Coordinates of C-alpha atoms in Angstrom, one line a residue:
X1 CA 5.6 17.6 3.1
X2 CA 4.1 20.7 0.6
X3 CA 3.7 19.2 -2.8
X4 CA 6.1 21.3 -5.4
X5 CA 3.5 24.1 -6.9
X6 CA 4.5 25.4 -10.8
X7 CA 4.9 28.8 -10.1
X8 CA 3.3 30.3 -13.2
X9 CA -0.4 28.8 -14.8
X10 CA -0.2 29.0 -18.7
X11 CA -3.1 29.9 -21.0
X12 CA -2.6 26.5 -22.0
X13 CA -3.1 25.4 -18.7
X14 CA -5.8 27.3 -17.3
X15 CA -7.8 25.7 -20.5
X16 CA -7.0 21.9 -19.6
X17 CA -8.5 23.4 -16.0
X18 CA -11.1 24.4 -17.5
X19 CA -12.1 21.6 -19.7
X20 CA -11.6 18.7 -16.9
X21 CA -13.7 21.2 -14.9
X22 CA -17.1 20.9 -18.1
X23 CA -16.3 17.4 -18.5
X24 CA -16.9 16.5 -14.6
X25 CA -19.8 18.8 -14.5
X26 CA -21.0 16.8 -17.9
X27 CA -19.8 13.1 -16.8
X28 CA -22.5 10.8 -17.4
X29 CA -21.3 8.6 -14.6
X30 CA -25.0 8.5 -12.8
X31 CA -26.4 6.2 -15.4
X32 CA -25.3 3.9 -13.0
X33 CA -22.9 5.1 -9.9
X34 CA -24.8 6.4 -7.0
X35 CA -24.5 10.1 -5.9
X36 CA -22.7 8.4 -2.4
X37 CA -24.2 10.0 1.0
X38 CA -21.3 12.5 3.6
X39 CA -21.8 10.9 6.8
X40 CA -20.5 13.0 10.0
X41 CA -18.7 11.2 12.5
X42 CA -19.3 12.8 16.0
X43 CA -17.3 10.3 18.0
X44 CA -14.0 11.2 16.2
X45 CA -14.3 15.1 15.6
X46 CA -15.0 15.3 19.1
X47 CA -11.0 13.8 19.4
X48 CA -9.7 15.6 17.1
X49 CA -11.5 19.5 17.6
X50 CA -12.6 18.9 14.2
X51 CA -15.5 18.3 11.9
X52 CA -15.0 15.2 10.5
X53 CA -17.4 13.4 7.5
X54 CA -17.2 10.9 5.5
X55 CA -17.6 10.4 1.9
X56 CA -19.3 6.7 1.5
X57 CA -17.9 5.6 -1.7
X58 CA -18.1 2.1 -0.1
X59 CA -22.0 2.5 -1.1
X60 CA -21.9 2.0 -4.7
X61 CA -22.9 -1.1 -6.5
X62 CA -19.0 -2.4 -6.2
X63 CA -18.2 -1.1 -3.2
X64 CA -15.7 1.1 -5.0
X65 CA -14.8 4.6 -6.4
X66 CA -13.6 3.2 -9.5
X67 CA -16.5 2.2 -11.7
X68 CA -16.7 5.8 -11.7
X69 CA -13.7 6.5 -14.0
X70 CA -14.6 2.9 -15.8
X71 CA -18.0 3.8 -16.7
X72 CA -16.5 7.5 -18.3
X73 CA -14.2 5.8 -19.9
X74 CA -16.3 3.6 -22.1
X75 CA -19.4 6.5 -22.5
X76 CA -16.5 7.6 -24.7
X77 CA -15.8 4.8 -26.8
X78 CA -16.8 4.2 -30.7
X79 CA -19.3 1.9 -32.2
X80 CA -16.5 -0.3 -33.9
X81 CA -14.4 0.0 -30.3
X82 CA -17.3 -1.3 -28.4
X83 CA -18.2 -4.4 -31.1
X84 CA -14.3 -5.6 -29.8
X85 CA -14.4 -5.5 -26.2
X86 CA -12.1 -3.6 -23.3
X87 CA -9.6 -4.8 -21.4
X88 CA -7.6 -4.6 -18.2
X89 CA -5.0 -5.9 -15.8
X90 CA -6.2 -6.0 -12.2
X91 CA -6.6 -8.0 -9.3
X92 CA -9.1 -5.5 -7.2
X93 CA -11.4 -2.6 -7.2
X94 CA -10.5 -1.3 -11.2
X95 CA -11.5 -4.7 -12.8
X96 CA -14.7 -5.1 -10.6
X97 CA -15.9 -1.8 -11.7
X98 CA -14.7 -2.0 -15.7
X99 CA -17.0 -5.2 -15.7
X100 CA -19.9 -4.2 -14.0
X101 CA -19.0 -1.0 -16.6
X102 CA -19.1 -3.1 -19.5
X103 CA -21.8 -5.2 -18.5
X104 CA -24.3 -2.5 -18.4
X105 CA -23.4 -1.4 -21.6
X106 CA -23.6 -3.8 -23.4
X107 CA -19.5 -4.6 -23.6
X108 CA -17.7 -7.7 -23.4
X109 CA -15.0 -7.0 -21.0
X110 CA -11.8 -9.0 -20.1
X111 CA -9.6 -8.8 -17.0
X112 CA -5.9 -10.4 -16.9
X113 CA -5.2 -11.4 -13.5
X114 CA -2.2 -13.0 -11.7
X115 CA -2.2 -16.6 -11.0
X116 CA -1.6 -15.4 -6.9
X117 CA -5.0 -13.4 -7.3
X118 CA -7.3 -14.7 -4.5
X119 CA -10.2 -16.3 -5.8
X120 CA -13.0 -13.8 -4.1
X121 CA -12.1 -11.6 -6.4
X122 CA -11.7 -13.4 -9.7
X123 CA -15.4 -14.8 -8.5
X124 CA -16.4 -11.2 -8.2
X125 CA -15.4 -10.5 -11.6
X126 CA -16.7 -13.3 -12.9
X127 CA -20.1 -11.9 -11.1
X128 CA -20.5 -8.9 -12.9
X129 CA -20.5 -10.5 -16.6
X130 CA -16.4 -9.5 -17.4
X131 CA -14.2 -13.2 -19.1
X132 CA -11.5 -13.6 -16.7
X133 CA -7.7 -14.8 -17.8
X134 CA -5.1 -16.0 -15.2
X135 CA -2.1 -15.2 -16.3
X136 CA 1.8 -14.7 -14.9
X137 CA 2.7 -14.7 -11.3
X138 CA 2.9 -11.0 -11.2
X139 CA 1.0 -8.1 -12.0
X140 CA 3.7 -6.9 -14.1
X141 CA 3.7 -10.6 -16.0
X142 CA -0.5 -9.7 -16.2
X143 CA 0.0 -6.4 -17.5
X144 CA 2.5 -7.4 -20.0
X145 CA -0.2 -10.3 -21.1
X146 CA -2.7 -7.6 -21.5
X147 CA -0.8 -5.5 -23.3
X148 CA -0.7 -8.0 -26.0
X149 CA -4.5 -8.9 -25.9
X150 CA -4.5 -5.6 -27.2
X151 CA -3.2 -5.7 -30.6
X152 CA -4.0 -9.1 -31.2
X153 CA -7.3 -9.0 -30.5
X154 CA -7.8 -4.9 -30.6
X155 CA -9.3 -4.6 -27.7
X156 CA -9.5 -1.1 -26.7
X157 CA -7.2 -0.7 -23.1
X158 CA -8.8 0.7 -20.0
X159 CA -6.1 2.3 -17.7
X160 CA -7.0 2.5 -13.6
X161 CA -6.0 5.7 -13.5
X162 CA -3.9 7.2 -15.9
X163 CA -6.3 8.4 -18.5
X164 CA -7.8 11.3 -19.2
X165 CA -11.5 9.6 -19.0
X166 CA -10.8 8.4 -16.1
X167 CA -9.8 11.0 -14.3
X168 CA -13.2 12.9 -15.6
X169 CA -14.8 9.8 -13.7
X170 CA -13.3 10.5 -10.3
X171 CA -13.7 13.8 -10.3
X172 CA -16.9 13.7 -10.0
X173 CA -16.1 12.5 -6.3
X174 CA -15.1 16.4 -6.0
X175 CA -18.2 17.3 -7.8
X176 CA -20.4 16.1 -5.0
X177 CA -18.2 16.9 -1.6
X178 CA -18.7 20.7 -3.7
X179 CA -22.3 20.1 -3.6
X180 CA -23.1 18.5 0.0
X181 CA -20.6 20.8 1.7
X182 CA -19.9 24.0 0.4
X183 CA -17.6 25.2 3.7
X184 CA -15.4 22.4 3.4
X185 CA -12.2 23.5 4.4
X186 CA -9.9 20.4 3.1
X187 CA -10.6 16.9 1.5
X188 CA -8.0 14.4 1.9
X189 CA -7.9 11.4 -1.1
X190 CA -5.9 8.4 -0.9
X191 CA -3.3 7.9 -4.0
X192 CA -2.1 5.1 -4.9
X193 CA -2.0 6.1 -8.9
X194 CA -3.6 9.2 -8.5
X195 CA -6.6 9.3 -10.9
X196 CA -9.0 9.8 -7.6
X197 CA -6.8 12.6 -6.7
X198 CA -6.0 14.5 -10.9
X199 CA -9.8 14.3 -11.1
X200 CA -10.6 15.9 -7.8
X201 CA -7.6 18.5 -7.3
X202 CA -8.4 19.8 -10.9
X203 CA -12.1 20.3 -10.4
X204 CA -12.2 21.6 -6.5
X205 CA -9.6 24.1 -7.1
X206 CA -11.5 25.9 -10.3
X207 CA -14.5 26.4 -8.1
X208 CA -13.1 26.5 -4.8
X209 CA -9.6 27.7 -4.9
X210 CA -9.2 28.4 -0.7
X211 CA -9.9 24.2 -0.4
X212 CA -7.1 22.0 0.4
X213 CA -7.0 19.0 -1.0
X214 CA -4.7 17.0 0.4
X215 CA -3.5 13.6 -0.9
X216 CA -2.7 10.7 1.8
X217 CA -0.4 7.2 0.8
X218 CA 1.1 4.4 2.2
X219 CA 4.1 4.8 3.8
X220 CA 5.0 1.7 2.1
X221 CA 4.2 2.7 -1.1
X222 CA 4.7 6.1 -1.3
X223 CA 4.8 7.0 -5.3
X224 CA 3.8 10.5 -5.3
X225 CA 5.8 12.1 -2.0
X226 CA 8.7 10.3 -4.6
X227 CA 7.7 11.6 -7.4
X228 CA 7.2 15.3 -5.6
X229 CA 11.4 14.8 -4.0
X230 CA 12.5 14.0 -7.4
X231 CA 10.4 16.6 -9.9
X232 CA 8.9 13.8 -11.3
X233 CA 7.5 10.4 -11.6
X234 CA 9.9 8.0 -10.7
X235 CA 9.5 3.8 -9.9
X236 CA 10.0 2.4 -6.2
X237 CA 11.9 -0.3 -5.3
X238 CA 9.2 -1.8 -4.1
X239 CA 5.8 -1.4 -2.3
X240 CA 4.1 -3.0 0.5
X241 CA 1.3 -5.1 0.4
X242 CA -1.3 -4.5 3.2
X243 CA -3.1 -1.8 1.4
X244 CA -3.4 -3.4 -2.4
X245 CA -5.3 -0.7 -3.3
X246 CA -2.2 1.6 -3.9
X247 CA 0.1 -0.3 -4.1
X248 CA 1.3 1.0 -7.2
X249 CA 5.3 1.7 -7.9
X250 CA 4.8 5.0 -10.1
X251 CA 2.7 7.7 -10.2
X252 CA 0.6 8.5 -13.7
X253 CA 2.3 11.1 -15.7
X254 CA -0.9 12.9 -16.2
X255 CA -2.0 12.2 -13.4
X256 CA 1.2 13.6 -12.1
X257 CA 1.0 16.9 -13.6
X258 CA -2.6 17.8 -12.8
X259 CA -1.5 16.6 -8.9
X260 CA 1.5 19.0 -8.8
X261 CA -0.7 22.0 -9.9
X262 CA -3.5 21.8 -7.8
X263 CA -2.6 19.0 -4.7
X264 CA -1.8 21.0 -1.5
X265 CA 0.2 18.5 0.4
X266 CA 0.3 14.6 0.2
X267 CA 0.7 13.1 4.0
X268 CA 2.0 9.0 4.6
X269 CA 0.9 6.8 7.1
X270 CA 1.6 3.2 8.5
X271 CA 0.2 0.3 8.2
X272 CA -0.3 0.4 12.1
X273 CA -2.4 3.9 11.7
X274 CA -4.1 2.8 8.3
X275 CA -5.1 -0.3 11.0
X276 CA -6.4 2.0 13.7
X277 CA -8.7 4.1 11.1
X278 CA -10.1 0.8 9.8
X279 CA -11.2 0.4 13.2
X280 CA -12.3 4.0 13.9
X281 CA -14.6 3.7 10.8
X282 CA -16.0 0.3 11.8
X283 CA -16.8 2.0 15.4
X284 CA -18.4 4.6 13.6
X285 CA -20.9 3.1 10.4
X286 CA -20.6 -0.3 11.1
X287 CA -18.7 -0.7 7.7
X288 CA -15.8 -2.2 7.4
X289 CA -13.6 -0.3 4.9
X290 CA -10.0 -1.7 2.9
X291 CA -6.8 -0.9 4.0
X292 CA -6.9 1.3 1.1
X293 CA -10.3 3.1 1.7
X294 CA -8.8 4.1 5.6
X295 CA -6.0 5.4 4.4
X296 CA -7.6 9.3 4.5
X297 CA -9.2 8.9 7.8
X298 CA -5.8 7.8 9.2
X299 CA -4.0 11.1 7.4
X300 CA -6.7 13.0 9.1
X301 CA -6.0 11.5 12.2
X302 CA -2.4 12.7 11.3
X303 CA -3.1 16.0 10.0
X304 CA -4.7 16.8 13.5
X305 CA -1.6 16.1 16.2
X306 CA -0.9 19.9 14.1
X307 CA -4.0 21.6 12.8
X308 CA -5.5 24.8 14.1
X309 CA -9.0 23.0 15.5
X310 CA -12.6 23.8 14.4
X311 CA -12.2 22.8 10.5
X312 CA -14.7 20.8 8.0
X313 CA -12.6 18.1 6.9
X314 CA -13.8 15.5 4.5
X315 CA -12.6 11.5 4.0
X316 CA -12.9 9.4 1.1
X317 CA -14.2 5.8 2.2
X318 CA -13.4 4.6 -1.1
X319 CA -13.7 1.0 -1.4
X320 CA -15.3 -2.0 1.0
X321 CA -13.3 -5.0 -0.9
X322 CA -12.2 -6.5 2.4
X323 CA -10.6 -9.8 2.4
X324 CA -12.2 -11.0 5.3
X325 CA -8.3 -13.4 6.2
X326 CA -7.4 -9.8 6.7
X327 CA -9.4 -8.8 9.8
X328 CA -7.2 -10.6 11.8
X329 CA -4.3 -8.6 10.9
X330 CA -6.2 -5.5 11.3
X331 CA -7.1 -6.5 14.9
X332 CA -3.7 -7.3 15.8
X333 CA -2.0 -3.2 15.0
X334 CA -4.8 -1.4 15.3
X335 CA -3.9 -0.2 19.3
X336 CA -0.6 0.3 17.9
X337 CA -2.0 2.6 15.5
X338 CA -3.8 4.0 17.9
X339 CA -1.1 4.6 19.7
X340 CA -2.4 2.3 22.5
X341 CA -0.4 0.4 23.1
X342 CA 3.6 0.0 23.4
X343 CA 6.1 -3.4 22.2
X344 CA 9.5 -3.7 24.2
X345 CA 12.0 -5.8 24.8
X346 CA 13.0 -5.9 28.1
X347 CA 16.1 -7.5 29.6
X348 CA 14.8 -8.9 33.2
X349 CA 17.2 -10.8 36.0
X350 CA 16.5 -14.9 35.3
X351 CA 15.6 -15.3 39.1
X352 CA 12.2 -15.7 41.2
X353 CA 10.1 -13.3 41.5
X354 CA 11.7 -11.0 38.6
X355 CA 8.5 -10.5 37.1
X356 CA 6.9 -9.4 39.3
X357 CA 9.1 -6.6 40.3
X358 CA 9.0 -5.9 35.8
X359 CA 5.2 -5.3 36.6
X360 CA 5.4 -3.1 40.0
X361 CA 7.8 -1.5 37.4
X362 CA 4.7 -0.6 35.2
X363 CA 2.6 0.9 37.9
X364 CA -0.4 -0.6 37.6
X365 CA -0.7 -0.4 33.9
X366 CA -2.4 -3.9 31.4
X367 CA 0.4 -6.3 30.0
X368 CA -1.5 -7.2 26.9
X369 CA 1.5 -9.8 25.8
X370 CA 4.2 -11.6 27.3
X371 CA 6.2 -13.9 25.6
X372 CA 9.2 -15.3 27.7
X373 CA 11.1 -19.0 27.7
X374 CA 14.3 -19.7 29.6
X375 CA 17.8 -19.5 27.3
X376 CA 20.2 -18.0 29.8
X377 CA 21.2 -18.3 33.5
X378 CA 21.6 -15.3 34.3
X379 CA 19.1 -13.3 32.4
X380 CA 16.5 -13.1 30.4
X381 CA 14.9 -11.0 28.0
X382 CA 11.0 -10.8 27.9
X383 CA 9.2 -9.4 24.7
X384 CA 6.0 -7.7 26.4
X385 CA 2.7 -5.5 25.3
X386 CA 1.5 -3.2 26.8
X387 CA -1.4 -0.7 27.1
X388 CA -1.1 3.3 27.1
X389 CA -3.9 5.9 27.5
X390 CA -1.3 8.9 27.0
X391 CA -0.2 7.9 23.6
X392 CA 3.2 8.7 22.2
X393 CA 4.3 10.9 25.7
X394 CA 3.6 8.2 28.5
X395 CA 5.5 5.5 26.1
X396 CA 8.7 7.8 26.5
X397 CA 7.9 8.5 29.9
X398 CA 7.7 4.2 30.7
X399 CA 11.0 3.4 29.3
X400 CA 12.5 6.1 31.1
X401 CA 10.7 4.7 34.4
X402 CA 12.1 1.4 33.7
X403 CA 15.6 2.2 32.8
X404 CA 15.9 4.1 36.3
X405 CA 14.7 1.1 37.6
X406 CA 18.0 -0.7 35.7
X407 CA 16.1 -2.6 33.0
X408 CA 17.5 -2.7 29.3
X409 CA 14.8 -1.5 27.2
X410 CA 14.6 -1.3 23.8
X411 CA 11.5 -0.5 21.8
X412 CA 9.9 -2.8 19.3
X413 CA 7.4 -0.8 18.8
X414 CA 7.7 0.3 14.9
X415 CA 9.9 -2.9 14.4
X416 CA 8.0 -4.3 11.5
X417 CA 10.2 -7.6 11.8
X418 CA 9.4 -7.8 15.4
X419 CA 5.1 -7.4 15.4
X420 CA 4.9 -9.4 12.0
X421 CA 7.3 -12.5 13.1
X422 CA 9.6 -12.4 16.2
X423 CA 6.0 -12.3 18.8
X424 CA 5.2 -15.5 17.4
X425 CA 9.1 -17.0 17.4
X426 CA 10.5 -16.5 21.2
X427 CA 12.3 -19.1 22.3
X428 CA 13.9 -20.2 19.3
X429 CA 17.2 -19.4 19.7
X430 CA 19.5 -21.7 18.7
X431 CA 22.9 -22.7 20.1
X432 CA 24.3 -24.1 16.7
X433 CA 23.4 -21.2 14.3
X434 CA 26.6 -19.0 14.6
X435 CA 27.0 -18.6 10.7
X436 CA 23.5 -17.7 10.1
X437 CA 21.8 -14.4 8.3
X438 CA 18.3 -13.6 8.3
X439 CA 15.9 -12.5 5.6
X440 CA 12.2 -11.4 4.5
X441 CA 11.0 -12.7 1.5
X442 CA 7.3 -11.9 0.1
X443 CA 5.9 -15.3 -1.0
X444 CA 4.0 -15.1 -4.4
X445 CA 0.9 -17.2 -3.8
X446 CA 1.1 -19.3 -6.1
X447 CA 1.7 -23.8 -6.1
X448 CA 5.4 -24.1 -6.9
X449 CA 6.6 -20.9 -4.5
X450 CA 7.5 -23.1 -1.6
X451 CA 9.3 -25.9 -4.0
X452 CA 11.1 -22.5 -5.9
X453 CA 12.4 -21.3 -2.6
X454 CA 13.5 -24.8 -1.8
X455 CA 15.0 -25.8 -5.1
X456 CA 16.7 -22.1 -5.5
X457 CA 18.5 -21.9 -1.5
X458 CA 17.2 -24.7 0.9
X459 CA 19.5 -27.3 -1.4
X460 CA 22.7 -25.6 -1.1
X461 CA 22.0 -23.8 2.7
X462 CA 21.1 -25.5 5.7
X463 CA 17.5 -23.3 6.8
X464 CA 17.8 -22.5 10.0
X465 CA 15.2 -20.8 10.4
X466 CA 11.6 -20.2 8.7
X467 CA 8.2 -18.7 9.4
X468 CA 5.4 -17.6 7.3
X469 CA 2.4 -15.5 7.5
X470 CA -0.3 -14.7 5.4
X471 CA -3.7 -12.0 5.3
X472 CA -5.4 -13.5 2.6
X473 CA -3.8 -11.4 0.0
X474 CA -1.5 -13.2 -2.8
X475 CA 1.8 -12.5 -1.0
X476 CA 2.6 -13.8 2.3
X477 CA 5.4 -12.8 4.5
X478 CA 8.4 -15.1 5.2
X479 CA 11.3 -15.0 7.1
X480 CA 13.9 -16.9 6.9
X481 CA 17.8 -18.0 7.7
X482 CA 20.5 -19.5 6.1
X483 CA 23.7 -21.2 7.9
X484 CA 26.2 -18.7 5.3
X485 CA 29.9 -19.3 5.7
X486 CA 31.6 -16.1 5.0
X487 CA 33.2 -17.6 1.5
X488 CA 30.1 -18.4 0.5
X489 CA 28.1 -15.7 0.6
X490 CA 28.6 -14.2 -2.9
X491 CA 27.4 -17.3 -4.3
X492 CA 24.6 -16.9 -2.0
X493 CA 23.5 -13.3 -3.1
X494 CA 23.6 -14.8 -6.6
X495 CA 21.3 -17.4 -5.8
X496 CA 19.3 -15.0 -3.9
X497 CA 19.2 -12.5 -6.8
X498 CA 18.0 -15.7 -9.6
X499 CA 15.2 -16.1 -6.9
X500 CA 13.0 -13.6 -8.1
X501 CA 11.3 -13.0 -4.6
X502 CA 11.6 -9.1 -3.4
X503 CA 13.9 -10.0 -0.1
X504 CA 16.0 -7.8 2.7
X505 CA 18.5 -8.7 4.7
X506 CA 17.1 -8.7 8.6
X507 CA 20.3 -10.0 10.3
X508 CA 20.9 -6.9 11.9
X509 CA 17.4 -5.9 12.9
X510 CA 17.5 -5.6 17.4
X511 CA 14.0 -7.9 17.4
X512 CA 16.2 -10.7 15.9
X513 CA 19.2 -10.0 18.0
X514 CA 17.7 -9.7 21.4
X515 CA 15.4 -12.6 20.6
X516 CA 16.5 -16.0 18.3
X517 CA 19.6 -15.3 17.5
X518 CA 22.8 -17.0 19.1
X519 CA 24.6 -15.4 21.8

């Protein structure tokens, strides 16, 4: 979608932009940060018919660009502020960047983290010399405690993105790109709260206004797109968990003001497309990008579907602090993101030879997954993955071929419930759950989360289905079924609200109806 542009630039706007330009050019970040490499990606460039480069912010001492903004903020502190120390609420790269920046300047840093924060992140922050306070079951609770400490202990709060000093520090990435590739055509920037995009956009548009600056967001945490649609920053109802480095519910006020004036466009990408970009990055550089770090390359992949070609495009690998346990998820989903695999629900006759005849209808294509359990004397539903060589067009042609052979086909390639839960539960149909309602939940990873769930719901309604998955994040993904009578629905939903977890009803999801529901 096109970014909404301010019709005219006032003198005040021009003065502010020039101020940012001067400050970015003079920012003292190189006392601690590196000027990172701009790596050419030959294989991807050939595939996309464009010259694609990767700005390697994974090479920073904390493996993320966040060090730049944090250090620039701390450099501007008064002696009194340095004496009292700095504080932030973060469970990610901002915490590590601030911890190292503070250590290098002899300033005591305090990081407030939710108790759900994985231990590896806590230990990394402590390694850089910061004090860690584990408070609250969510980021919002940690943030509230952080602000209370600011008042009580007179510490300086260091925001992760919505601060002029932080924006200036992040903007040095844009300065380096123009120095390293003067004839760049477009720069693709990952977006969470907008600090990196704001800093790069305001700098680049003063020096080289012809260069396109394009933000890239995760589809399930697209707070910038929501702000463009509304004309101002707005809160998202919820955000996805996979790309946790950009899982922000609301774009910053100051960052949005700059982005609205100087950003050309914003692209959204799916989790599967991010996984594909992580794989591509690894194959080209042997670096494992974190999901937020691979956003930009995923954005370039989508941009090139309709680009003229022969452009010089830069993706910013913003971070490489990947949780090891997330790699399984990436491996499962990358071929879907590359459109090299399709996932279908197909109804076949329950008779001898049906599977062989179905394979023949595929025309020699490779089956990547096949799930089936007997449940009906006349017909069977199979959950099948099929390898593709020509992407979405081949998927559509395959569906048409199967339907021409009298198969009932449902395309589940873009069905998150099917890919996250149902594929592991084939054959779980119950004959007794005629009033089952299905819900997905985000479970916080702290002791007592399951007990809280059972105390709120499990003591009052029979749990007829339960499936849990976690890939190393602060939240797990849960699918649960409940037997709820018609006269109990109001009471049930009141208890759902009291639970305090993110949830969504999935009873009508076609993957559930095909494989798990009583038919």
